PDB file of C-alpha atoms in Angstrom:
ATOM      1  CA  MET M   1      13.483 -31.530 -13.932  1.00 59.00           C
ATOM      2  CA  GLU M   2      14.057 -35.257 -14.396  1.00 67.00           C
ATOM      3  CA  ALA M   3      15.841 -36.447 -17.532  1.00 69.00           C
ATOM      4  CA  THR M   4      13.975 -38.964 -19.672  1.00 73.00           C
ATOM      5  CA  ALA M   5      15.946 -42.006 -20.771  1.00 76.00           C
ATOM      6  CA  LEU M   6      16.148 -42.371 -24.533  1.00 76.00           C
ATOM      7  CA  PRO M   7      15.535 -45.787 -26.075  1.00 77.00           C
ATOM      8  CA  ILE M   8      18.681 -47.641 -27.054  1.00 81.00           C
ATOM      9  CA  PRO M   9      18.564 -48.645 -30.744  1.00 75.00           C
ATOM     10  CA  ASP M  10      19.452 -52.139 -31.861  1.00 78.00           C
ATOM     11  CA  LEU M  11      23.000 -51.803 -33.221  1.00 78.00           C
ATOM     12  CA  ALA M  12      22.082 -54.073 -36.150  1.00 76.00           C
ATOM     13  CA  HIS M  13      19.689 -51.337 -37.323  1.00 69.00           C
ATOM     14  CA  LEU M  14      22.355 -48.621 -37.461  1.00 74.00           C
ATOM     15  CA  ALA M  15      24.702 -47.866 -40.332  1.00 73.00           C
ATOM     16  CA  SER M  16      28.364 -48.214 -39.529  1.00 76.00           C
ATOM     17  CA  GLN M  17      31.426 -46.856 -41.263  1.00 76.00           C
ATOM     18  CA  GLY M  18      32.254 -48.783 -44.406  1.00 75.00           C
ATOM     19  CA  ARG M  19      28.772 -50.297 -44.824  1.00 74.00           C
ATOM     20  CA  ASP M  20      26.163 -49.211 -47.333  1.00 72.00           C
ATOM     21  CA  VAL M  21      23.047 -47.515 -46.018  1.00 71.00           C
ATOM     22  CA  ALA M  22      19.957 -49.498 -47.055  1.00 75.00           C
ATOM     23  CA  ALA M  23      17.564 -46.544 -46.700  1.00 80.00           C
ATOM     24  CA  PHE M  24      16.786 -43.631 -44.427  1.00 82.00           C
ATOM     25  CA  TYR M  25      13.561 -42.667 -42.714  1.00 82.00           C
ATOM     26  CA  VAL M  26      11.638 -39.592 -43.789  1.00 79.00           C
ATOM     27  CA  GLY M  27       9.968 -37.947 -40.791  1.00 74.00           C
ATOM     28  CA  VAL M  28       6.607 -36.350 -40.200  1.00 65.00           C
ATOM     29  CA  TYR M  29       5.391 -33.474 -42.325  1.00 68.00           C
ATOM     30  CA  ALA M  30       2.801 -31.315 -40.586  1.00 73.00           C
ATOM     31  CA  GLY M  31       1.475 -27.795 -40.678  1.00 80.00           C
ATOM     32  CA  LYS M  32      -1.529 -25.915 -39.361  1.00 86.00           C
ATOM     33  CA  THR M  33      -2.551 -24.398 -42.695  1.00 90.00           C
ATOM     34  CA  TYR M  34      -2.441 -25.598 -46.289  1.00 87.00           C
ATOM     35  CA  GLU M  35       0.223 -22.983 -47.062  1.00 92.00           C
ATOM     36  CA  ALA M  36       2.370 -24.153 -44.133  1.00 90.00           C
ATOM     37  CA  ARG M  37       2.067 -27.803 -45.221  1.00 82.00           C
ATOM     38  CA  LYS M  38       2.910 -26.831 -48.815  1.00 84.00           C
ATOM     39  CA  ASN M  39       6.027 -24.951 -47.660  1.00 89.00           C
ATOM     40  CA  ILE M  40       7.184 -27.887 -45.528  1.00 85.00           C
ATOM     41  CA  MET M  41       6.636 -30.364 -48.370  1.00 81.00           C
ATOM     42  CA  THR M  42       8.470 -28.117 -50.854  1.00 85.00           C
ATOM     43  CA  ALA M  43      11.472 -27.660 -48.561  1.00 87.00           C
ATOM     44  CA  SER M  44      11.512 -31.384 -47.754  1.00 83.00           C
ATOM     45  CA  ALA M  45      11.374 -32.361 -51.432  1.00 83.00           C
ATOM     46  CA  VAL M  46      14.279 -30.029 -52.251  1.00 88.00           C
ATOM     47  CA  MET M  47      16.359 -31.428 -49.378  1.00 87.00           C
ATOM     48  CA  ARG M  48      15.493 -34.991 -50.409  1.00 85.00           C
ATOM     49  CA  ALA M  49      16.590 -34.360 -53.989  1.00 87.00           C
ATOM     50  CA  ASP M  50      19.663 -32.234 -53.317  1.00 90.00           C
ATOM     51  CA  LEU M  51      21.100 -33.916 -50.229  1.00 88.00           C
ATOM     52  CA  PHE M  52      19.767 -37.468 -50.181  1.00 87.00           C
ATOM     53  CA  GLY M  53      18.830 -38.346 -53.764  1.00 90.00           C
ATOM     54  CA  ALA M  54      21.498 -41.067 -53.906  1.00 89.00           C
ATOM     55  CA  PHE M  55      19.770 -43.077 -51.161  1.00 88.00           C
ATOM     56  CA  ARG M  56      16.505 -44.975 -50.908  1.00 90.00           C
ATOM     57  CA  SER M  57      14.117 -43.562 -48.343  1.00 90.00           C
ATOM     58  CA  TYR M  58      11.095 -44.894 -46.562  1.00 88.00           C
ATOM     59  CA  ALA M  59       8.192 -43.463 -44.632  1.00 88.00           C
ATOM     60  CA  ARG M  60       4.904 -44.528 -43.123  1.00 87.00           C
ATOM     61  CA  GLY M  61       1.643 -43.168 -44.461  1.00 85.00           C
ATOM     62  CA  ALA M  62      -0.236 -42.346 -41.267  1.00 82.00           C
ATOM     63  CA  THR M  63      -2.992 -40.333 -42.975  1.00 84.00           C
ATOM     64  CA  ALA M  64      -4.671 -40.294 -46.369  1.00 87.00           C
ATOM     65  CA  ASP M  65      -3.273 -36.791 -46.968  1.00 81.00           C
ATOM     66  CA  GLY M  66       0.235 -37.980 -46.083  1.00 80.00           C
ATOM     67  CA  ARG M  67      -0.054 -40.967 -48.424  1.00 86.00           C
ATOM     68  CA  ARG M  68      -1.209 -38.713 -51.286  1.00 87.00           C
ATOM     69  CA  SER M  69       1.687 -36.345 -50.617  1.00 80.00           C
ATOM     70  CA  MET M  70       4.224 -39.170 -50.628  1.00 82.00           C
ATOM     71  CA  GLU M  71       2.782 -40.640 -53.806  1.00 89.00           C
ATOM     72  CA  SER M  72       3.005 -37.216 -55.472  1.00 84.00           C
ATOM     73  CA  LEU M  73       6.739 -37.227 -54.591  1.00 82.00           C
ATOM     74  CA  GLY M  74       7.286 -40.665 -56.130  1.00 87.00           C
ATOM     75  CA  PHE M  75       6.973 -42.901 -53.051  1.00 90.00           C
ATOM     76  CA  GLN M  76       5.358 -46.289 -53.648  1.00 92.00           C
ATOM     77  CA  ARG M  77       3.772 -48.775 -51.275  1.00 91.00           C
ATOM     78  CA  PHE M  78       6.309 -51.331 -50.098  1.00 88.00           C
ATOM     79  CA  GLU M  79       4.840 -54.802 -50.472  1.00 86.00           C
ATOM     80  CA  GLY M  80       5.712 -57.332 -47.815  1.00 81.00           C
ATOM     81  CA  GLY M  81       6.219 -54.884 -44.970  1.00 75.00           C
ATOM     82  CA  LEU M  82       3.936 -52.886 -42.732  1.00 80.00           C
ATOM     83  CA  PRO M  83       0.618 -52.036 -44.419  1.00 83.00           C
ATOM     84  CA  ASP M  84       1.371 -48.282 -44.419  1.00 87.00           C
ATOM     85  CA  LEU M  85       5.050 -48.483 -45.401  1.00 89.00           C
ATOM     86  CA  TYR M  86       6.216 -46.544 -48.461  1.00 91.00           C
ATOM     87  CA  ILE M  87       9.601 -46.476 -50.181  1.00 91.00           C
ATOM     88  CA  GLN M  88      11.242 -44.200 -52.721  1.00 92.00           C
ATOM     89  CA  GLN M  89      14.183 -45.501 -54.715  1.00 92.00           C
ATOM     90  CA  ALA M  90      17.401 -43.534 -55.112  1.00 91.00           C
ATOM     91  CA  PHE M  91      17.250 -41.356 -58.199  1.00 89.00           C
ATOM     92  CA  LYS M  92      20.764 -39.988 -58.663  1.00 86.00           C
ATOM     93  CA  PRO M  93      24.261 -41.480 -58.425  1.00 85.00           C
ATOM     94  CA  MET M  94      26.459 -41.156 -55.358  1.00 77.00           C
ATOM     95  CA  THR M  95      29.024 -38.376 -55.519  1.00 71.00           C
ATOM     96  CA  GLY M  96      32.081 -39.691 -57.310  1.00 65.00           C
ATOM     97  CA  GLU M  97      30.220 -42.435 -59.194  1.00 53.00           C
ATOM     98  CA  ALA M  98      29.843 -42.490 -62.947  1.00 53.00           C
ATOM     99  CA  ALA M  99      26.403 -41.452 -64.179  1.00 51.00           C
TER     100      ALA M  99
END
């Protein structure tokens, strides 16, 4: 089996130690049934809030259903970027910061 070469990211696009993270990408949510999609969205929303709420996040709305789901979670269209780009602002302070 031949190994596939992974793309090399532009180092300017990666966070480095001591620098603030501008935002992180939220991946694809998919499921065969409505119940499966609901479970994935619920788990993802909990992880977003509990683990990454101190950071902005962004995602691309590939489908109408995906855009509705993101909007229901507080994502908003990002003006000035790709036409299907959405962003959600941070909604809690970083650990160790004053509220």
